[in-house]
mmCIF file of C-alpha atoms in Angstrom:
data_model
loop_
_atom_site.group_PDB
_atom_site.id
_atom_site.type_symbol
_atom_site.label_atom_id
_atom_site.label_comp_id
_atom_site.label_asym_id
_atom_site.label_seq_id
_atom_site.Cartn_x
_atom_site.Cartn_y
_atom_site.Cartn_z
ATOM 1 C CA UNK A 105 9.507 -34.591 65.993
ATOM 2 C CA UNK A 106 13.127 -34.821 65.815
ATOM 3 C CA UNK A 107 16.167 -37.401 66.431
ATOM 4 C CA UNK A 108 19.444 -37.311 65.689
ATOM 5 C CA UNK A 109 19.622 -38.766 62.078
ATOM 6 C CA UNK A 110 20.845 -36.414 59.257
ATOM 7 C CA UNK A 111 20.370 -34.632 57.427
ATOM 8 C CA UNK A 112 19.572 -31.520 59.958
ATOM 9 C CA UNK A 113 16.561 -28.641 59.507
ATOM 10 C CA UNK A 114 16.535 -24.764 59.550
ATOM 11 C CA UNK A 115 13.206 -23.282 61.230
ATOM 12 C CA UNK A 116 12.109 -19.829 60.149
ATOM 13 C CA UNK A 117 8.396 -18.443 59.519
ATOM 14 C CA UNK A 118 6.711 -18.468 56.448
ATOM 15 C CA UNK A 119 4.229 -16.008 56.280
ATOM 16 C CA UNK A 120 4.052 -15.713 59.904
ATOM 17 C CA UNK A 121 3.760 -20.031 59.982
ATOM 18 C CA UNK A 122 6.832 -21.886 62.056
ATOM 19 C CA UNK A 123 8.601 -24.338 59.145
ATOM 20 C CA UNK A 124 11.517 -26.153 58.943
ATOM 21 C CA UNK A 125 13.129 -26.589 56.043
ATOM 22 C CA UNK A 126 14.608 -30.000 55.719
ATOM 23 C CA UNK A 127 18.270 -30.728 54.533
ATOM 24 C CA UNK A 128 16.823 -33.806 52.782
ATOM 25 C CA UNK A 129 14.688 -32.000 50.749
ATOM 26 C CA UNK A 130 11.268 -31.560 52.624
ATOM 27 C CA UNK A 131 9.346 -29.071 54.796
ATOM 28 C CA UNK A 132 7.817 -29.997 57.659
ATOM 29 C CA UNK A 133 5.157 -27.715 59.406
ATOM 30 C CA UNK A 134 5.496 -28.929 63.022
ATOM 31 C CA UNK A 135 2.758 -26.878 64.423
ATOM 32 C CA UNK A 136 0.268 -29.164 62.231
ATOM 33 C CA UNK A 137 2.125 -32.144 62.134
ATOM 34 C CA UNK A 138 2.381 -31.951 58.425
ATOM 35 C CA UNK A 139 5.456 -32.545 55.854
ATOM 36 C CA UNK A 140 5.586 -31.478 52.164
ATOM 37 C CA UNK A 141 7.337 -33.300 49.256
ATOM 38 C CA UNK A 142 7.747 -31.953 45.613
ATOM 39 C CA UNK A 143 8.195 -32.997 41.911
ATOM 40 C CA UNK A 144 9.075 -36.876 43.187
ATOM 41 C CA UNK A 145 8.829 -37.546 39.650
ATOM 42 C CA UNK A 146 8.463 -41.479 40.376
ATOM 43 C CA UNK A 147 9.687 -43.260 37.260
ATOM 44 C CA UNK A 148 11.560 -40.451 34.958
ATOM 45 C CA UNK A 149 13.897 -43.174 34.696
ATOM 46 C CA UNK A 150 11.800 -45.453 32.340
ATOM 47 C CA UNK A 151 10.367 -42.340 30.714
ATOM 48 C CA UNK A 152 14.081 -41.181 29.149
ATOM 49 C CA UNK A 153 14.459 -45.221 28.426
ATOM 50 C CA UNK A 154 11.458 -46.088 26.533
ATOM 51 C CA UNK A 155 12.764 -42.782 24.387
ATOM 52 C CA UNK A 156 16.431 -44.638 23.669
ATOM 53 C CA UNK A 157 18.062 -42.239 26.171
ATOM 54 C CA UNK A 158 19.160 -45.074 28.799
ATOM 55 C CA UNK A 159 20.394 -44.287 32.949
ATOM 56 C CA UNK A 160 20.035 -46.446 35.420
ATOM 57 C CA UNK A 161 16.321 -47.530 35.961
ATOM 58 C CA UNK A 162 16.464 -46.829 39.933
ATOM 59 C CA UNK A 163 14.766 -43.587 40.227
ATOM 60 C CA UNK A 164 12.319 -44.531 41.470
ATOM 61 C CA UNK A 165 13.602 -46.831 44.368
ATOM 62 C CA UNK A 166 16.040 -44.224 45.496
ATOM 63 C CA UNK A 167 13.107 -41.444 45.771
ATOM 64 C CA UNK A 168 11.271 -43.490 47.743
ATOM 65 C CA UNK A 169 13.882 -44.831 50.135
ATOM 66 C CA UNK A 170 15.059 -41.295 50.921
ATOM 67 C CA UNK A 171 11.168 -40.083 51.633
ATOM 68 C CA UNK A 172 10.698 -43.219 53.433
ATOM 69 C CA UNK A 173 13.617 -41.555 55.616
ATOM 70 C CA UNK A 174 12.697 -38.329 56.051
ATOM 71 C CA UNK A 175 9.074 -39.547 56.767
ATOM 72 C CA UNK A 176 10.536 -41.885 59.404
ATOM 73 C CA UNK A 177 12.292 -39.349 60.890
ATOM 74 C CA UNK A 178 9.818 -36.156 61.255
ATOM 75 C CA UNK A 179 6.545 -38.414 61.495
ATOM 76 C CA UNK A 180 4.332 -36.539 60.327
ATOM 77 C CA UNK A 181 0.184 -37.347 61.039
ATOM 78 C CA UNK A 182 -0.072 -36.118 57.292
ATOM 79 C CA UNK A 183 2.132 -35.908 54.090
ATOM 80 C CA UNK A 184 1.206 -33.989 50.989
ATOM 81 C CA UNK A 185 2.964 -34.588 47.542
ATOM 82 C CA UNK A 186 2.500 -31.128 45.753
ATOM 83 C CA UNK A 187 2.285 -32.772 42.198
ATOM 84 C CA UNK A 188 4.551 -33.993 39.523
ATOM 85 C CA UNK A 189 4.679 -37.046 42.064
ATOM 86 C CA UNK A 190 4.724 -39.309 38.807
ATOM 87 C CA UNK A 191 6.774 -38.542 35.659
ATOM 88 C CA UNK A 192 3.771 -39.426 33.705
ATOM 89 C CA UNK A 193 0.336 -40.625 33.285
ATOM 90 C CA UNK A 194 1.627 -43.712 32.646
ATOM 91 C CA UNK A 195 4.514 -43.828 35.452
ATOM 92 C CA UNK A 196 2.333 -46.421 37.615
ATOM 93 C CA UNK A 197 2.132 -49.080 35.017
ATOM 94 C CA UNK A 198 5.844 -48.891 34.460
ATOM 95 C CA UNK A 199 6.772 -49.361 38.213
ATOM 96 C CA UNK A 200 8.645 -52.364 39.815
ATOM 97 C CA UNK A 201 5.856 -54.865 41.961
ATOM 98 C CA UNK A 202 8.746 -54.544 44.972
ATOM 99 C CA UNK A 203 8.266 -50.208 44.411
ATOM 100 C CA UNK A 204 4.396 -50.020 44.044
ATOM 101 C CA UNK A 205 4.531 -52.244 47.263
ATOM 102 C CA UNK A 206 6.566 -49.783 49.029
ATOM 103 C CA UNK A 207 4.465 -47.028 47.968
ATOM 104 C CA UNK A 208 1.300 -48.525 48.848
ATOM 105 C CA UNK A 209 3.195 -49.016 52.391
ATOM 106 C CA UNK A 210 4.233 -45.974 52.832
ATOM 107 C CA UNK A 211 1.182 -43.959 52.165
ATOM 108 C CA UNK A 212 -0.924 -46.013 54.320
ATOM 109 C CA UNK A 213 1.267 -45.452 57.333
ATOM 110 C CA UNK A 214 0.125 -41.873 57.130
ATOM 111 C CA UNK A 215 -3.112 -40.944 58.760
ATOM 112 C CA UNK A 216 -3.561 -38.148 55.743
ATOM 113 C CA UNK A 217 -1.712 -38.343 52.680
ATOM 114 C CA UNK A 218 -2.662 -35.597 49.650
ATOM 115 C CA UNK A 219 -1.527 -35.984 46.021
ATOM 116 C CA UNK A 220 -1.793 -32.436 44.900
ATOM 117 C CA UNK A 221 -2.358 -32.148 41.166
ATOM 118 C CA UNK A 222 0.817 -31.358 38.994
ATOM 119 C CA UNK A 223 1.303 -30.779 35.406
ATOM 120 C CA UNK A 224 3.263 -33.831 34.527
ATOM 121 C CA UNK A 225 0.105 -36.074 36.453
ATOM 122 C CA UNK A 226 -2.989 -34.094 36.433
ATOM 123 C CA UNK A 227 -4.716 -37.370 37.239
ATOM 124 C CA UNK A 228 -2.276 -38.950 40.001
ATOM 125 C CA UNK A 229 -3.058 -43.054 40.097
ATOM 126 C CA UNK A 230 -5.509 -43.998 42.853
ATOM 127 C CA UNK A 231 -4.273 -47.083 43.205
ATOM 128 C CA UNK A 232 -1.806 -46.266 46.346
ATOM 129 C CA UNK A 233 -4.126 -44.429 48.643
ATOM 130 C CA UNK A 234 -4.498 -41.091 49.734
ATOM 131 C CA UNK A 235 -6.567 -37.786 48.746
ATOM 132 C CA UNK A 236 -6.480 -36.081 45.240
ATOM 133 C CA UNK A 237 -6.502 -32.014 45.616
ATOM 134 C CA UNK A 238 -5.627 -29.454 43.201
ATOM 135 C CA UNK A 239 -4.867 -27.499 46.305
ATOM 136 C CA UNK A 240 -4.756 -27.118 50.029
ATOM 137 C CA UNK A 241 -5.056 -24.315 52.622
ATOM 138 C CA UNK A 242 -3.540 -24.692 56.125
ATOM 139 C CA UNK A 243 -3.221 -21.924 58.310
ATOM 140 C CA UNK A 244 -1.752 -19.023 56.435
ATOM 141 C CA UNK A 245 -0.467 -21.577 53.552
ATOM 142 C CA UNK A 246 -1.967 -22.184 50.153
ATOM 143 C CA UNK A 247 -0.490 -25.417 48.565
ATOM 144 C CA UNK A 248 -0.609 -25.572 44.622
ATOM 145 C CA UNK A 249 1.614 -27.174 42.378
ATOM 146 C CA UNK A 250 2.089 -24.322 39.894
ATOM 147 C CA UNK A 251 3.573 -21.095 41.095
ATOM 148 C CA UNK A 252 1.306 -18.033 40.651
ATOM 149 C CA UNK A 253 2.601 -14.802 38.823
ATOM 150 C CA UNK A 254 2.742 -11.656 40.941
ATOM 151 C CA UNK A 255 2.437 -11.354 45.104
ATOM 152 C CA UNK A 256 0.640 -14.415 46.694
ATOM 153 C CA UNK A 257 2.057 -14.675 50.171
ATOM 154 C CA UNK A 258 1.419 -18.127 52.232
ATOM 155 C CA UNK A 259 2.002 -19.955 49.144
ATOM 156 C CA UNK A 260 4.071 -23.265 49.117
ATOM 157 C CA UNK A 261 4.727 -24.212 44.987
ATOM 158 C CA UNK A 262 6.475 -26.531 43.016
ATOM 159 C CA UNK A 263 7.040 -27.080 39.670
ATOM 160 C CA UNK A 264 10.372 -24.985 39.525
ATOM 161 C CA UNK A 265 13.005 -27.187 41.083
ATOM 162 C CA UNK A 266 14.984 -24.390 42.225
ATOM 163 C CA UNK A 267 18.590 -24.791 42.883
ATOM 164 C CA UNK A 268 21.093 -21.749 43.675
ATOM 165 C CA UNK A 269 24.703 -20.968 43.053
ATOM 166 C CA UNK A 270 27.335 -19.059 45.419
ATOM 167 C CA UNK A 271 31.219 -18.651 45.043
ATOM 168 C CA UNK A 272 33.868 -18.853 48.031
ATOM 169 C CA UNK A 273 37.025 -19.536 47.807
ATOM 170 C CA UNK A 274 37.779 -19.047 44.575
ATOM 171 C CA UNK A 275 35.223 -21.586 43.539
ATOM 172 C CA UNK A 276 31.209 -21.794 42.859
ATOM 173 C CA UNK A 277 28.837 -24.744 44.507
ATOM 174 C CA UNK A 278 25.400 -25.472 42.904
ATOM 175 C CA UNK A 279 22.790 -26.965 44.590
ATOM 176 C CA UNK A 280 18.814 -27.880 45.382
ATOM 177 C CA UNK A 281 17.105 -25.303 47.690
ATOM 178 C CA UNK A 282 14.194 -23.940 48.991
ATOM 179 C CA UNK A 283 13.288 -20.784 47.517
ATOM 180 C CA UNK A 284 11.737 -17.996 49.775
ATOM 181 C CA UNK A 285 11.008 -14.098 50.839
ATOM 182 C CA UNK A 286 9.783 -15.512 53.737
ATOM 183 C CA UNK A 287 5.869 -14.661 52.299
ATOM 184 C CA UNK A 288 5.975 -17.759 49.926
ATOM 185 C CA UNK A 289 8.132 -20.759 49.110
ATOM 186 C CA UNK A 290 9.420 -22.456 45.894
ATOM 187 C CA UNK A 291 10.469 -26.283 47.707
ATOM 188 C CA UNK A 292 13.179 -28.122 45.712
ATOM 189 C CA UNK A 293 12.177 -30.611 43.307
ATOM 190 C CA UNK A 294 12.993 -34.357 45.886
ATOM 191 C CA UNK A 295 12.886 -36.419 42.589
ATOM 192 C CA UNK A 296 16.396 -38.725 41.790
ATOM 193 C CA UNK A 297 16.583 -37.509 38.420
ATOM 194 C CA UNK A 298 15.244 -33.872 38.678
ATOM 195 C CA UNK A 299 17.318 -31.323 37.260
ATOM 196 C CA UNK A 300 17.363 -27.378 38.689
ATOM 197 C CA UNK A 301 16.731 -24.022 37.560
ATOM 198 C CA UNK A 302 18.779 -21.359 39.278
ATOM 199 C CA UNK A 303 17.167 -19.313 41.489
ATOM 200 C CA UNK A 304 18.583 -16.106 39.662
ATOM 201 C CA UNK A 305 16.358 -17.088 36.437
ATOM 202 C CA UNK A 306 13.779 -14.540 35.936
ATOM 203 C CA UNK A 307 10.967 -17.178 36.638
ATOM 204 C CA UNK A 308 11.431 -16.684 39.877
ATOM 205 C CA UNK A 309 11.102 -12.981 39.895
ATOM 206 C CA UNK A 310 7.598 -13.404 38.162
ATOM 207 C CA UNK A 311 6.436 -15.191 41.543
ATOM 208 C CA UNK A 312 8.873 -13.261 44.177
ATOM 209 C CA UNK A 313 9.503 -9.502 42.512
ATOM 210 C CA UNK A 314 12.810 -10.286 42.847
ATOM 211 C CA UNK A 315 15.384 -13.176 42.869
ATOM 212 C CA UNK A 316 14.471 -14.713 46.298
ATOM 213 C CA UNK A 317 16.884 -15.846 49.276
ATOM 214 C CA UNK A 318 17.940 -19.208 48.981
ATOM 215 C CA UNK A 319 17.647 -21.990 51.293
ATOM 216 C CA UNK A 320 20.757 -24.606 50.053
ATOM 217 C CA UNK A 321 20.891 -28.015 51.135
ATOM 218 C CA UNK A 322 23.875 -29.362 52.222
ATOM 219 C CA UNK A 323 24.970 -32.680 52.641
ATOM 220 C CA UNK A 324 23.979 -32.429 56.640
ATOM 221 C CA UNK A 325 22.030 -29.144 57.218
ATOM 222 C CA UNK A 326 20.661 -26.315 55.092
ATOM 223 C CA UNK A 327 22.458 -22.871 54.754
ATOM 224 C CA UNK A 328 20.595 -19.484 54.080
ATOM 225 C CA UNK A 329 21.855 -17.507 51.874
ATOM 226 C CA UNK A 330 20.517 -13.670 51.363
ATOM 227 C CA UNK A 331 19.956 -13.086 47.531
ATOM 228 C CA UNK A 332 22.404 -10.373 47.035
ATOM 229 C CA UNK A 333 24.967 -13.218 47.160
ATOM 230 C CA UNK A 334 23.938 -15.800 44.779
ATOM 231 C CA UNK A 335 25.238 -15.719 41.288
ATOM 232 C CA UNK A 336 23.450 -17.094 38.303
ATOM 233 C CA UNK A 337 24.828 -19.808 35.943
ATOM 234 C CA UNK A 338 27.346 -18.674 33.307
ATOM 235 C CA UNK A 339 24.391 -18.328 30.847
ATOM 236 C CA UNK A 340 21.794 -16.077 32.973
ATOM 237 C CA UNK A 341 22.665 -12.636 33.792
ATOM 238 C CA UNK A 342 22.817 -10.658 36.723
ATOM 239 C CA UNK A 343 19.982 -11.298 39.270
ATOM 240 C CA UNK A 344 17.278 -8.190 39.954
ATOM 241 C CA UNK A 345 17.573 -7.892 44.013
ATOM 242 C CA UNK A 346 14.607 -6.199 45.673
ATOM 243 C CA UNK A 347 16.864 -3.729 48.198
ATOM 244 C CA UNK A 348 13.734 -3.035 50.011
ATOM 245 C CA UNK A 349 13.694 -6.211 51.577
#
């Protein structure tokens, strides 16, 4: 399921299932031929316009082009969007002929495509193809668009956009990430305009317990980074590290 195009994955188990997590910004679950997108957020773009705040109205064409490429390169037998796929309700309408095309293409080159139900389109437009689910099971794996509060290993969530922060060399990076105890996953929001929340925010200790461990994507692969050695942003304090772990 691989060739040599980057960006580069990291395999590791989630909740005892084999995953790679993708430096482009997906996860693939080899074992059922099966690769997960989040928050694509198709046409923010035009959403911030039609409110007077203006950026360039391509959003939507550079999402797709990049999933088009990571789709391309895994080829996957099915492909599940876990929600906030479209900005809006009325995202659709607002999309170029050229990008609805390549939509439409895309998801019917896939055997089994699955909109999963997010809070920015609880009603995702069945006018490309594909299933509507509020969830799915596979395996060990519970896909949902919201993250649940407390323990609820297997589960692969959205919504969150996590990003993390680490310092070396007398300087910090920031960037998108997977974010995981290895029981559940938080994926990185794949959307061209989607911001991030840091990874030490305590959202993310209402799902994990903790702040989790951080998978970072790079520019060519993805780096793992235990949480005792992210940092939050200048505005979030300390995070709360499980030492049990």
């Amino acid at each position: 399921m691989t060739d040599p195009v980057r960006p580069q994955a990291h395999a590791f188990r989630l909740n005892g299932v084999e995953a790679l997590a993708d430096a482009g910004g997906v996860l693939v679950l080899p074992g059922v031929s099966t690769l997960i997108v989040s928050d694509l957020h198709f046409e923010k773009g035009s959403a911030y316009a039609a409110h007077g705040q203006l950026i360039p109205p391509y959003d939507t064409r550079s999402t797709l082009r990049r999933l088009a490429e990571r789709i391309a390169h895994h080829r996957p037998q099915r492909v599940v969007a876990l929600g906030d796929s479209f900005h809006d309700l009325g995202a659709d309408g607002r999309m170029d002929a050229e990008d609805v095309a390549a939509l439409q293409a895309l998801v019917g080159s896939i055997a089994d495509w699955v909109w999963i139900e997010g809070n920015h389109d609880p009603a995702p437009p069945p006018r490309f193809g594909g299933t509507i689910l509020h969830e799915l099971s596979i395996d060990a794996l519970t896909l949902r668009h919201l993250p649940a509060e407390g323990a609820a290993p297997g589960e692969i969530a959205g919504h969150l956009h996590p990003c993390a922060r680490v310092r070396g060399k007398g300087r910090s990076v920031r960037a998108r990430c997977f974010a995981t105890n290895g029981a559940r996953l938080v994926m990185p929001a794949f959307g061209a305009f989607t911001g991030g929340l840091n990874v030490c925010d305590a959202a993310y200790d209402r799902c994990f317990g903790a702040t989790p461990d951080a998978l970072i994507m790079g520019s060519e692969t993805v780096y793992p980074v235990a949480a005792a050695k992210l940092i939050p942003d200048r505005a979030q304090s300390r995070p709360k590290i499980n030492a049990a772990r």
